mmCIF file of C-alpha atoms in Angstrom:
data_model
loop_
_atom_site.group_PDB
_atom_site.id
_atom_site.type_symbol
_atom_site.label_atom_id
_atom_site.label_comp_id
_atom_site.label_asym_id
_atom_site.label_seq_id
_atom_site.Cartn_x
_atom_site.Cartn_y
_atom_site.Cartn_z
ATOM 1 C CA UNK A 1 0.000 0.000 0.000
ATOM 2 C CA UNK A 2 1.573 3.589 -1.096
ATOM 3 C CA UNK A 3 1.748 6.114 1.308
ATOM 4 C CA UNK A 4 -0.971 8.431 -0.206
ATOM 5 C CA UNK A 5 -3.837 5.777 0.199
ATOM 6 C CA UNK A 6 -2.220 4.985 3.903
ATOM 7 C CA UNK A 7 -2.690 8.238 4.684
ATOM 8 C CA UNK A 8 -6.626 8.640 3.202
ATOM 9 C CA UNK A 9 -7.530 5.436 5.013
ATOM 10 C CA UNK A 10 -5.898 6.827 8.340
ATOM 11 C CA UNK A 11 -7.761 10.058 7.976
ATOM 12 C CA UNK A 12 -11.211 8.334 6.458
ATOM 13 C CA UNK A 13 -10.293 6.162 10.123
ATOM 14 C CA UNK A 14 -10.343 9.148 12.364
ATOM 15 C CA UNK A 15 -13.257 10.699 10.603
ATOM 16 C CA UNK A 16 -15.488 7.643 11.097
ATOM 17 C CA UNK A 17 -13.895 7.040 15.093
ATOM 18 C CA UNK A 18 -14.690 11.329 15.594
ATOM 19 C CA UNK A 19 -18.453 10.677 14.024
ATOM 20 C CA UNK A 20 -19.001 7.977 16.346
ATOM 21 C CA UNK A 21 -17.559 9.211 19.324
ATOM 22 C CA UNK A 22 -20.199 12.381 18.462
ATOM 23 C CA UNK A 23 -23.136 10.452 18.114
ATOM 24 C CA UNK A 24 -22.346 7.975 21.130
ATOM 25 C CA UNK A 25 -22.561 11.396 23.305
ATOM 26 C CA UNK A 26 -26.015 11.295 22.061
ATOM 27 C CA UNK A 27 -28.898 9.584 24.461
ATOM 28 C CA UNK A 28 -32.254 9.520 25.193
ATOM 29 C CA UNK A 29 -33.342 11.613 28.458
ATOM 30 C CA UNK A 30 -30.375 13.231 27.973
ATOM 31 C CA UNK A 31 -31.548 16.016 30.280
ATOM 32 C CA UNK A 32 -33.528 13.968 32.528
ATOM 33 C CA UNK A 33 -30.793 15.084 35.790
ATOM 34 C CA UNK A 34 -30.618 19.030 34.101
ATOM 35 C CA UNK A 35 -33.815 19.914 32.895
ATOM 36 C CA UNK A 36 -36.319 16.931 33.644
ATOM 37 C CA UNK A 37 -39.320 18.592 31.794
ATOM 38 C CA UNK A 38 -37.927 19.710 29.130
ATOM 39 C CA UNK A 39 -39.773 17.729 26.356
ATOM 40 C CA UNK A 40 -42.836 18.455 27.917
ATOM 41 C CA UNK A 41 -42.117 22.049 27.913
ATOM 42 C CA UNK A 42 -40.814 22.359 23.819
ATOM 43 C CA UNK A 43 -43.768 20.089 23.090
ATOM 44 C CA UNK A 44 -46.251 22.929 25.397
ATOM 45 C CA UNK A 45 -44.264 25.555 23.432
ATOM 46 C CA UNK A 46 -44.901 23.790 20.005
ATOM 47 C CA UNK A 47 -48.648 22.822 20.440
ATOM 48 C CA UNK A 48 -49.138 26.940 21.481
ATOM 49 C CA UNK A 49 -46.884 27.946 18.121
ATOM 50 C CA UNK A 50 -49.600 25.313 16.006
ATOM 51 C CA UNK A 51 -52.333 27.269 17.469
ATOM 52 C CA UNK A 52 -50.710 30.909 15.981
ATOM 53 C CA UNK A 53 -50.182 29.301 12.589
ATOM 54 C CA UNK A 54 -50.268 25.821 10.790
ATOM 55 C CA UNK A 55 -46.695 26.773 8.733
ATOM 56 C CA UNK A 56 -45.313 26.400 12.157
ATOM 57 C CA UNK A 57 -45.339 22.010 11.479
ATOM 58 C CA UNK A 58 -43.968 22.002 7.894
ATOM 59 C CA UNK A 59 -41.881 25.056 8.708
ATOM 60 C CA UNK A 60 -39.764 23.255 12.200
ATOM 61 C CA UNK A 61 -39.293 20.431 10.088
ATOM 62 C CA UNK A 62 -37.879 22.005 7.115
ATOM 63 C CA UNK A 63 -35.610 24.112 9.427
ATOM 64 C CA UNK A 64 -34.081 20.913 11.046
ATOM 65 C CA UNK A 65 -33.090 19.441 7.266
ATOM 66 C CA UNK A 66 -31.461 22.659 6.483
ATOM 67 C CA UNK A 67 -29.513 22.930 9.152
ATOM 68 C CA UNK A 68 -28.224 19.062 9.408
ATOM 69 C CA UNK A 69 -27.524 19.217 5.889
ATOM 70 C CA UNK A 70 -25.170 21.812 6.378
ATOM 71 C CA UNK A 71 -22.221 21.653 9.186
ATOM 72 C CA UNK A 72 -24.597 19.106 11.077
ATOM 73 C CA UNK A 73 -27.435 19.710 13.192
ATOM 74 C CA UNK A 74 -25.920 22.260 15.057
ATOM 75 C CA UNK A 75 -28.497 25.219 15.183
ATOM 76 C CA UNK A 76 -26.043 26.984 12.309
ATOM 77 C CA UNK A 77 -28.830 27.463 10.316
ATOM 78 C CA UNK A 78 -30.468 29.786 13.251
ATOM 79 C CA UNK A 79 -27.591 32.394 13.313
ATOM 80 C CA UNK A 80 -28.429 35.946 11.988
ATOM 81 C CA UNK A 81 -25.660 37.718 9.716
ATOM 82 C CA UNK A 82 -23.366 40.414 11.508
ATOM 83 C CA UNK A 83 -21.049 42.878 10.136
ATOM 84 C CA UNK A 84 -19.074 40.978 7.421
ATOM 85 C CA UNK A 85 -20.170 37.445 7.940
ATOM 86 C CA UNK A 86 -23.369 36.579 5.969
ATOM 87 C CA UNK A 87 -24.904 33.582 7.493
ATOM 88 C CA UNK A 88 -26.228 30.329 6.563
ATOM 89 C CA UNK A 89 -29.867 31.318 6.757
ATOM 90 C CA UNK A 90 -28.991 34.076 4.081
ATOM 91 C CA UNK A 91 -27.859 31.790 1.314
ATOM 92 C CA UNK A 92 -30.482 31.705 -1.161
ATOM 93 C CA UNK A 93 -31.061 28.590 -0.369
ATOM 94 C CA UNK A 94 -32.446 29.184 2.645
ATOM 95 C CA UNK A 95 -34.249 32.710 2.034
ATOM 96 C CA UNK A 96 -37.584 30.437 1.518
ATOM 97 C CA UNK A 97 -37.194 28.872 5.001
ATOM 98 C CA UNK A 98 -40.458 29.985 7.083
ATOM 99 C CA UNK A 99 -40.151 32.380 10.124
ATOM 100 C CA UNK A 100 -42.179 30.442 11.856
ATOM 101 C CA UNK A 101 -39.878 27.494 11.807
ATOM 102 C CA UNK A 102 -37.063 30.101 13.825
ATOM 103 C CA UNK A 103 -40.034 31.601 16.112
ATOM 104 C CA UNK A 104 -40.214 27.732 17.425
ATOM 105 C CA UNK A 105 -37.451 27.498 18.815
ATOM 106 C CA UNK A 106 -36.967 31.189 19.996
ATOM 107 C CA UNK A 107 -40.368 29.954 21.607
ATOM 108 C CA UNK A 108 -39.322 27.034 23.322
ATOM 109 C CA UNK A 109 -36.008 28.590 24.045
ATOM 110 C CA UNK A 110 -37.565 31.358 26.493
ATOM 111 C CA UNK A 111 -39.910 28.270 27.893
ATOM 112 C CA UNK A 112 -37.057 26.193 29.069
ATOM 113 C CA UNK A 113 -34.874 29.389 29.967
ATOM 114 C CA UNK A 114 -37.842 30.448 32.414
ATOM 115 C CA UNK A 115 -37.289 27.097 34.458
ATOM 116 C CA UNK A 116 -34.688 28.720 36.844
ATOM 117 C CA UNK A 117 -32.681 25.067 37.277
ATOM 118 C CA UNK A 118 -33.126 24.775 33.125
ATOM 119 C CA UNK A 119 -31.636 28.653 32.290
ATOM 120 C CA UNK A 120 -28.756 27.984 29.399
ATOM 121 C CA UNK A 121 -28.558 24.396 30.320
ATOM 122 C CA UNK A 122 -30.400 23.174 27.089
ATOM 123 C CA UNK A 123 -29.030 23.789 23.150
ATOM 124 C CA UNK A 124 -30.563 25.303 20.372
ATOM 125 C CA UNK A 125 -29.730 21.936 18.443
ATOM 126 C CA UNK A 126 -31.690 19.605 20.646
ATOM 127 C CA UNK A 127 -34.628 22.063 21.317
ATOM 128 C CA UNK A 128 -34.923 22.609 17.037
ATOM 129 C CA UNK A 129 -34.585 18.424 17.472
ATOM 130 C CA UNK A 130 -37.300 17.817 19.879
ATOM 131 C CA UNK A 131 -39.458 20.073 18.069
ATOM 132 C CA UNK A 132 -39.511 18.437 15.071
ATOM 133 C CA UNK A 133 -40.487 15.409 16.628
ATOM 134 C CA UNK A 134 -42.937 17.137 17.903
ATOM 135 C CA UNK A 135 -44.863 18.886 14.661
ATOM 136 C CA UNK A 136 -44.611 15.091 13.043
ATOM 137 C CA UNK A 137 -46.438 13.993 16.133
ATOM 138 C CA UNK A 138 -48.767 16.899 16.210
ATOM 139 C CA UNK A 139 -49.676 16.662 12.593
ATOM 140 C CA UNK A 140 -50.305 12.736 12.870
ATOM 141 C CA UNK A 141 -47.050 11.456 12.144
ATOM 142 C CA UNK A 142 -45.610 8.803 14.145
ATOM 143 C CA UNK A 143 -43.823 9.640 17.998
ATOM 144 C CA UNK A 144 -40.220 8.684 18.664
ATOM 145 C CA UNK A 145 -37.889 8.717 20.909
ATOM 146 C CA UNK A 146 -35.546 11.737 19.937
ATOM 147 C CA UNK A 147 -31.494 11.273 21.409
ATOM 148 C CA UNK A 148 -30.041 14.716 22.604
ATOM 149 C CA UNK A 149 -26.664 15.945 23.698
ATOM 150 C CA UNK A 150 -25.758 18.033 20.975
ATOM 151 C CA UNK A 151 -24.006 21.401 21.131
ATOM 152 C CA UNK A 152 -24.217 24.481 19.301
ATOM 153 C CA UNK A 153 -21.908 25.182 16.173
ATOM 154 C CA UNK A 154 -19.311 27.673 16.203
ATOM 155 C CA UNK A 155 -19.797 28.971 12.646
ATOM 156 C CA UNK A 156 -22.174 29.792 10.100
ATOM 157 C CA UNK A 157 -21.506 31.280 6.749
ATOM 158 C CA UNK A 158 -23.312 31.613 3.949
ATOM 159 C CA UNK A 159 -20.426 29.351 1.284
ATOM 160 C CA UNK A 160 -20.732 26.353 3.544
ATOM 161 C CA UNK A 161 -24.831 25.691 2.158
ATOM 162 C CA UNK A 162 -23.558 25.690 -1.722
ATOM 163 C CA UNK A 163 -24.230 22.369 -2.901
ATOM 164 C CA UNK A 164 -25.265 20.543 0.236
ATOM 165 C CA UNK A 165 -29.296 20.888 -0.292
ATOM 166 C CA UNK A 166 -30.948 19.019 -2.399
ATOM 167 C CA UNK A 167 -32.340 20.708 -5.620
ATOM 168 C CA UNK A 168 -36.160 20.292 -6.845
ATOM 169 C CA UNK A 169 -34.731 19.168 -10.071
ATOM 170 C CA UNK A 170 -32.357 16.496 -8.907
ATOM 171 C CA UNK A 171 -32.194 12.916 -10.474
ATOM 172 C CA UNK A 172 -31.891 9.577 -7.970
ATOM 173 C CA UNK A 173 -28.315 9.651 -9.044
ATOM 174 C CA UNK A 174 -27.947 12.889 -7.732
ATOM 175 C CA UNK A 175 -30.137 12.803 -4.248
ATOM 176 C CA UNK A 176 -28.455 8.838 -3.594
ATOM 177 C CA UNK A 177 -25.035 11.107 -3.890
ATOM 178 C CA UNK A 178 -26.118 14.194 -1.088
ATOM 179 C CA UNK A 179 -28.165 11.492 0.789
ATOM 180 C CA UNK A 180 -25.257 9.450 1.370
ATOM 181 C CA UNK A 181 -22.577 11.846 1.983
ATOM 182 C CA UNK A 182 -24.729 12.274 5.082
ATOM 183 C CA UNK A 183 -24.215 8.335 5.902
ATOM 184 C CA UNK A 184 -28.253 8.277 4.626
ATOM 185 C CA UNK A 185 -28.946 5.025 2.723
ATOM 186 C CA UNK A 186 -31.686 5.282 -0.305
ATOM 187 C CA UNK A 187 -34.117 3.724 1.581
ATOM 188 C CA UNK A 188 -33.597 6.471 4.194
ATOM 189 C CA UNK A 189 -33.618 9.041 1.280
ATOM 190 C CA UNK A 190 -37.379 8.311 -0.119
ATOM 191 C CA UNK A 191 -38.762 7.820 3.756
ATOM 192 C CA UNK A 192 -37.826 11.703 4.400
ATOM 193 C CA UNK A 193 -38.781 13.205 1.024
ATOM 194 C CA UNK A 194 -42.088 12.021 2.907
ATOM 195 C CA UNK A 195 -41.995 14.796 4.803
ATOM 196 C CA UNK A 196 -43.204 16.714 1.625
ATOM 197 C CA UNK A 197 -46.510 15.044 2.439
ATOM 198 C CA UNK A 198 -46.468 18.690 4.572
ATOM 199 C CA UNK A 199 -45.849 22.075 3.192
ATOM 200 C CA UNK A 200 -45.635 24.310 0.016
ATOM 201 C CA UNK A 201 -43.856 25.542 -2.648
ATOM 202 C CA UNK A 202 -43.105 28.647 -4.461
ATOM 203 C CA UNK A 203 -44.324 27.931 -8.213
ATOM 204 C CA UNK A 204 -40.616 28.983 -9.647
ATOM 205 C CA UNK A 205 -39.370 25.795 -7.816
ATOM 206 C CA UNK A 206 -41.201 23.993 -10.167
ATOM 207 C CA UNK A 207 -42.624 26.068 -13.331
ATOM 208 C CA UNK A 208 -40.082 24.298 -15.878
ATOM 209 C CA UNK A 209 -42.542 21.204 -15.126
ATOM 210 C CA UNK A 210 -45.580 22.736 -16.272
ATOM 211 C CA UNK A 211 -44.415 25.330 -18.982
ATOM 212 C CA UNK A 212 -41.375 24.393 -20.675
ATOM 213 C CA UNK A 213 -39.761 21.105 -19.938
ATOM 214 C CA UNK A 214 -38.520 20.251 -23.234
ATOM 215 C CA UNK A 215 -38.779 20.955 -27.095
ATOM 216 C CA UNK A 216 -40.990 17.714 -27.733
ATOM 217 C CA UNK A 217 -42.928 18.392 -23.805
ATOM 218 C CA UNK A 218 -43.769 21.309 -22.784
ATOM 219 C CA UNK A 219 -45.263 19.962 -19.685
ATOM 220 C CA UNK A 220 -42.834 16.983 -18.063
ATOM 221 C CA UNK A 221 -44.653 13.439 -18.994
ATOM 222 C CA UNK A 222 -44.324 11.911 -15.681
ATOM 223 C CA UNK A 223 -46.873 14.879 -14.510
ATOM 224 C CA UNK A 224 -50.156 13.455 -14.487
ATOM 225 C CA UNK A 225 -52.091 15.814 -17.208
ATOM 226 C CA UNK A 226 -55.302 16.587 -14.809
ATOM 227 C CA UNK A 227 -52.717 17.433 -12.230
ATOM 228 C CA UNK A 228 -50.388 19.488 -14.451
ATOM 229 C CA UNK A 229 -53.607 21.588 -15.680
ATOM 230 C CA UNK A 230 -54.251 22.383 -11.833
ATOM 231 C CA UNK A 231 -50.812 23.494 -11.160
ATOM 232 C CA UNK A 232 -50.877 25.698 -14.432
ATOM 233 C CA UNK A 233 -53.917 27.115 -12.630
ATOM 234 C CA UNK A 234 -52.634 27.861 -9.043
ATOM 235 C CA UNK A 235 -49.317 28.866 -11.137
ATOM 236 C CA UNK A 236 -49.819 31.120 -14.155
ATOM 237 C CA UNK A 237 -47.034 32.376 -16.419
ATOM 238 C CA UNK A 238 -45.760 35.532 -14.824
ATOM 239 C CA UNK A 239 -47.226 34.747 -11.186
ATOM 240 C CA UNK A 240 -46.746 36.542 -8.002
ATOM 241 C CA UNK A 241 -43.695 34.943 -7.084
ATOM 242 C CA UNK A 242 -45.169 35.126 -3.094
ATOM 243 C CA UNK A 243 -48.294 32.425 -4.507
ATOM 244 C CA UNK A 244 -47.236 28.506 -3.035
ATOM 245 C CA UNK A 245 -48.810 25.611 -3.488
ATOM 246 C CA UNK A 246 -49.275 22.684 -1.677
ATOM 247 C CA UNK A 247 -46.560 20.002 -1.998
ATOM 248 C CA UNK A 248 -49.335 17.465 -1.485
ATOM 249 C CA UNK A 249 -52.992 18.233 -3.318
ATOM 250 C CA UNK A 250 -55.028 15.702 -1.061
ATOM 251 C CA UNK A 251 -53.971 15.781 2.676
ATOM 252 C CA UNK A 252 -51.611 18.800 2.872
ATOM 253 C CA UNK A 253 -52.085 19.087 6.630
ATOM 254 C CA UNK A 254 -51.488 15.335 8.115
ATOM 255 C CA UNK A 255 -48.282 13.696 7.870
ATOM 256 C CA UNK A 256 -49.277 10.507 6.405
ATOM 257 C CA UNK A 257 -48.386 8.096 3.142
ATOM 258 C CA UNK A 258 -50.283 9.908 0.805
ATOM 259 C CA UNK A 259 -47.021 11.311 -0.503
ATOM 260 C CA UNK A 260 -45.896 7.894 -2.127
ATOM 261 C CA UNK A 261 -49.837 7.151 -3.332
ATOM 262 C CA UNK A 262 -49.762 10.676 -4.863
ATOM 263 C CA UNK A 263 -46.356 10.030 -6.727
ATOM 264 C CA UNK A 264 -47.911 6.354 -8.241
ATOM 265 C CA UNK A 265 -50.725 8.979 -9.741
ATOM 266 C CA UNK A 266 -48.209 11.372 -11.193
ATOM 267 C CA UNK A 267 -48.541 14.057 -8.511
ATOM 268 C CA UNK A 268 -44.982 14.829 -7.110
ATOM 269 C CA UNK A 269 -44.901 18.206 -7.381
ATOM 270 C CA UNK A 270 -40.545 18.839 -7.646
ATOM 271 C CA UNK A 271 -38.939 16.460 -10.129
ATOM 272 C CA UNK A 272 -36.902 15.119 -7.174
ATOM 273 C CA UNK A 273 -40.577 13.869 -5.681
ATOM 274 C CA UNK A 274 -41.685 12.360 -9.205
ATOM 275 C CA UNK A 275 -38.320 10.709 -9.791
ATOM 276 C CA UNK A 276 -38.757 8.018 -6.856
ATOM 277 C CA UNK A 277 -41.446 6.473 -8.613
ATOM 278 C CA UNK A 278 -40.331 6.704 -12.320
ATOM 279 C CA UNK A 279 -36.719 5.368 -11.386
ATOM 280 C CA UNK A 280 -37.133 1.647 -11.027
ATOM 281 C CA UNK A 281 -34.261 1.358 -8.419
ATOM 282 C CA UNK A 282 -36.528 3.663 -5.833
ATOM 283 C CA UNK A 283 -39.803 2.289 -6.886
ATOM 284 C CA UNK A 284 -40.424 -0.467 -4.955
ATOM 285 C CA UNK A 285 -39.978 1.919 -1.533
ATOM 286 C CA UNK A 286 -42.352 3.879 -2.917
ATOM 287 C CA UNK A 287 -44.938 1.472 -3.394
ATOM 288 C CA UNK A 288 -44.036 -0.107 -0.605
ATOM 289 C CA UNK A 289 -44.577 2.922 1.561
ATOM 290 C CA UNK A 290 -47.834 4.020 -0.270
ATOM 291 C CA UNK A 291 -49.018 0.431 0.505
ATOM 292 C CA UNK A 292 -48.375 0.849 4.564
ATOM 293 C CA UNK A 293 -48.499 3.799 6.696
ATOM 294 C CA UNK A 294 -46.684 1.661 9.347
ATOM 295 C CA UNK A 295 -43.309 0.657 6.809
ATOM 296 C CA UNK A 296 -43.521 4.303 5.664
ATOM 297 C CA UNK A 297 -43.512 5.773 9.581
ATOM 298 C CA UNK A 298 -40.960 2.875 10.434
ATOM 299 C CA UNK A 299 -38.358 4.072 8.114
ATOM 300 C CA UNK A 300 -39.461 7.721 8.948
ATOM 301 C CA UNK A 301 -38.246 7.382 12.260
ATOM 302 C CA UNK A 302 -34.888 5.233 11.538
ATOM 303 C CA UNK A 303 -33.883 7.987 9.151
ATOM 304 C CA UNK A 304 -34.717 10.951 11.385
ATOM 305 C CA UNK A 305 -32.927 9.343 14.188
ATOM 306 C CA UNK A 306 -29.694 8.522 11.829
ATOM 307 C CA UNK A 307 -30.317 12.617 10.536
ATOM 308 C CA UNK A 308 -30.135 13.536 13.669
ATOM 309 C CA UNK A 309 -26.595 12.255 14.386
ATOM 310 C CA UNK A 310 -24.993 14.096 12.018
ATOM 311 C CA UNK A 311 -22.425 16.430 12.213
ATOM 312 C CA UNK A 312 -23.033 16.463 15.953
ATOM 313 C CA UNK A 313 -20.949 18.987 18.214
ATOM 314 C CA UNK A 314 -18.947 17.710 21.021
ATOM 315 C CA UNK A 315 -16.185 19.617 23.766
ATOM 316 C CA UNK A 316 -15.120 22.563 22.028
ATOM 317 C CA UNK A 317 -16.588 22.356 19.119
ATOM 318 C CA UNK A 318 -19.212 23.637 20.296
ATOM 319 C CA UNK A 319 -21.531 25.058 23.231
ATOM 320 C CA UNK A 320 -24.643 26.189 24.402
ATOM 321 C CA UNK A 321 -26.065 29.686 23.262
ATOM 322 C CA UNK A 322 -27.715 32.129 25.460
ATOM 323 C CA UNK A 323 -29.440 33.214 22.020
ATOM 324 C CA UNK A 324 -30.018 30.763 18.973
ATOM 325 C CA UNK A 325 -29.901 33.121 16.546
ATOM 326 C CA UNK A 326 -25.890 34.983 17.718
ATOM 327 C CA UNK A 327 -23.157 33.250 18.935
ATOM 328 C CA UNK A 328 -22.321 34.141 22.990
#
């Protein structure tokens, strides 16, 4: 063996060891001696948020992909830009992420912060964790057990999203390849583009699909034609570029299988949704998905759990902010 690959296999080594050392920091009732109630505080804090606004479910849960996607889940993706550093949350990328997805955990923040014994003791990465558990619960998804532990990243900066979120136009190819640098399998892939079973979309994100896909196809062929006429509806030529629609047209506010059942009629909205089913490698998942709610929430939970470990902040790499959205 030459040096060079010695050396990549040492380093690929320590990279793996440092990941799992990270994760194995990770438990469930992590707080339990610190800040016994806290789940039962974030979840108070999140049920109250639901009541202000419905966006508040699809919005937490978007948040938390954004920000594992990018540095790990590590609350980055919460930090406001200052002076010369333009933050991750003001990469275009992110400029569509809801406010009400940040007001969550600013929410749940000044909950547990009001518990005297609690005060600073719990991270912005956990509390954006447990409260996407808790809008999948709350919008009848499945309930899991969420491991905590994390700290809060040191850094956030605008260059470090390029590339690392998935696009709406993306092949399987493409998503297997982002999915997996995140140690995500496939199968873990297609069970959280579920999660678009909640939500909206700005029609740009999408208007290729329904105006000018190709020379031969104006409209893309895997769109089912009754539901490409009601998208060219809801999204005109020239729209207001503020008018979303719903990522799923039958059950837009539960988090159920209807996602995969919609795809097998032709209605994924993004090409990225529509591409499961077409692609004969990620078909069967879908089908078996749209066939059980219980295989679809079963892999749900496996992949949020394995989401959830990434990137995680240990020692001083990290610590817990005073205020999610600036560093202390």
């Amino acid at each position: 063996m030459d040096r060079v690959n010695f050396i990549q296999i040492l380093s690929l080594s320590f990279l793996l060891i440092f990941s799992n050392l990270a994760s194995a920091q990770l438990k469930q009732n992590y707080y339990a001696t610190i800040c016994p109630n806290v789940e039962t505080i974030v979840r108070n804090a999140v049920k109250a948020k639901i009541q202000q606004t419905f966006v508040t479910i699809p919005g937490t849960l978007r948040l938390f992909f954004h920000d594992c996607f990018v540095q790990g889940c590590d609350a980055s993706v919460m930090i406001a830009s200052s002076g010369s550093n333009t933050a991750e949350k003001d990469h275009p990328d992110n400029l569509s992420l809801a406010g009400d997805g940040f007001d969550t955990v600013i929410k749940a923040k000044a909950a547990i912060d009001a518990v005297p014994s609690c005060k600073n003791k719990v991270s912005c990465a956990d509390i954006l964790t447990m409260a996407t558990r808790d809008v999948v619960l709350l919008a009848g998804g499945p309930s899991y057990p969420v491991e905590l532990g994390r700290l809060d990243g040191l850094s956030s900066t605008a260059a470090s999203v390029t590339g690392k979120l998935p696009k709406p136009n993306l092949n399987l190819d493409k998503l297997n390849a982002m999915f997996s640098a995140n140690g995500l399998t496939q199968n873990d892939m297609i069970a959280l583009s579920g999660a678009h079973t909640l939500g909206f979309s700005h029609c740009d994100q999408f208007s290729n699909r329904i105006y000018n896909f190709s020379n031969q196809n104006p409209v893309d062929p895997t769109l089912s034609p009754s539901y490409a006429t009601q998208l060219q509806q809801e999204c005109p030529k020239n729209v207001d570029p503020r008018i979303a629609v719903n990522m799923d047209p039958n059950t837009p506010r539960t988090f159920d299988n209807m996602y995969y059942k919609n795809l097998q009629q032709g209605q994924g909205l993004f090409t990225s949704d529509q591409v499961l089913f077409s692609d004969s490698r990620s078909k069967p998942s879908v089908n078996a998905f749209a066939s059980s709610s219980k295989a679809f929430n079963d892999a749900f939970v496996v992949a949020m759990t394995k989401l959830g470990r990434v990137g995680v902040k240990t020692g001083r790499n990290g610590n817990i902010r005073r205020d999610c959205s600036a560093f202390n």
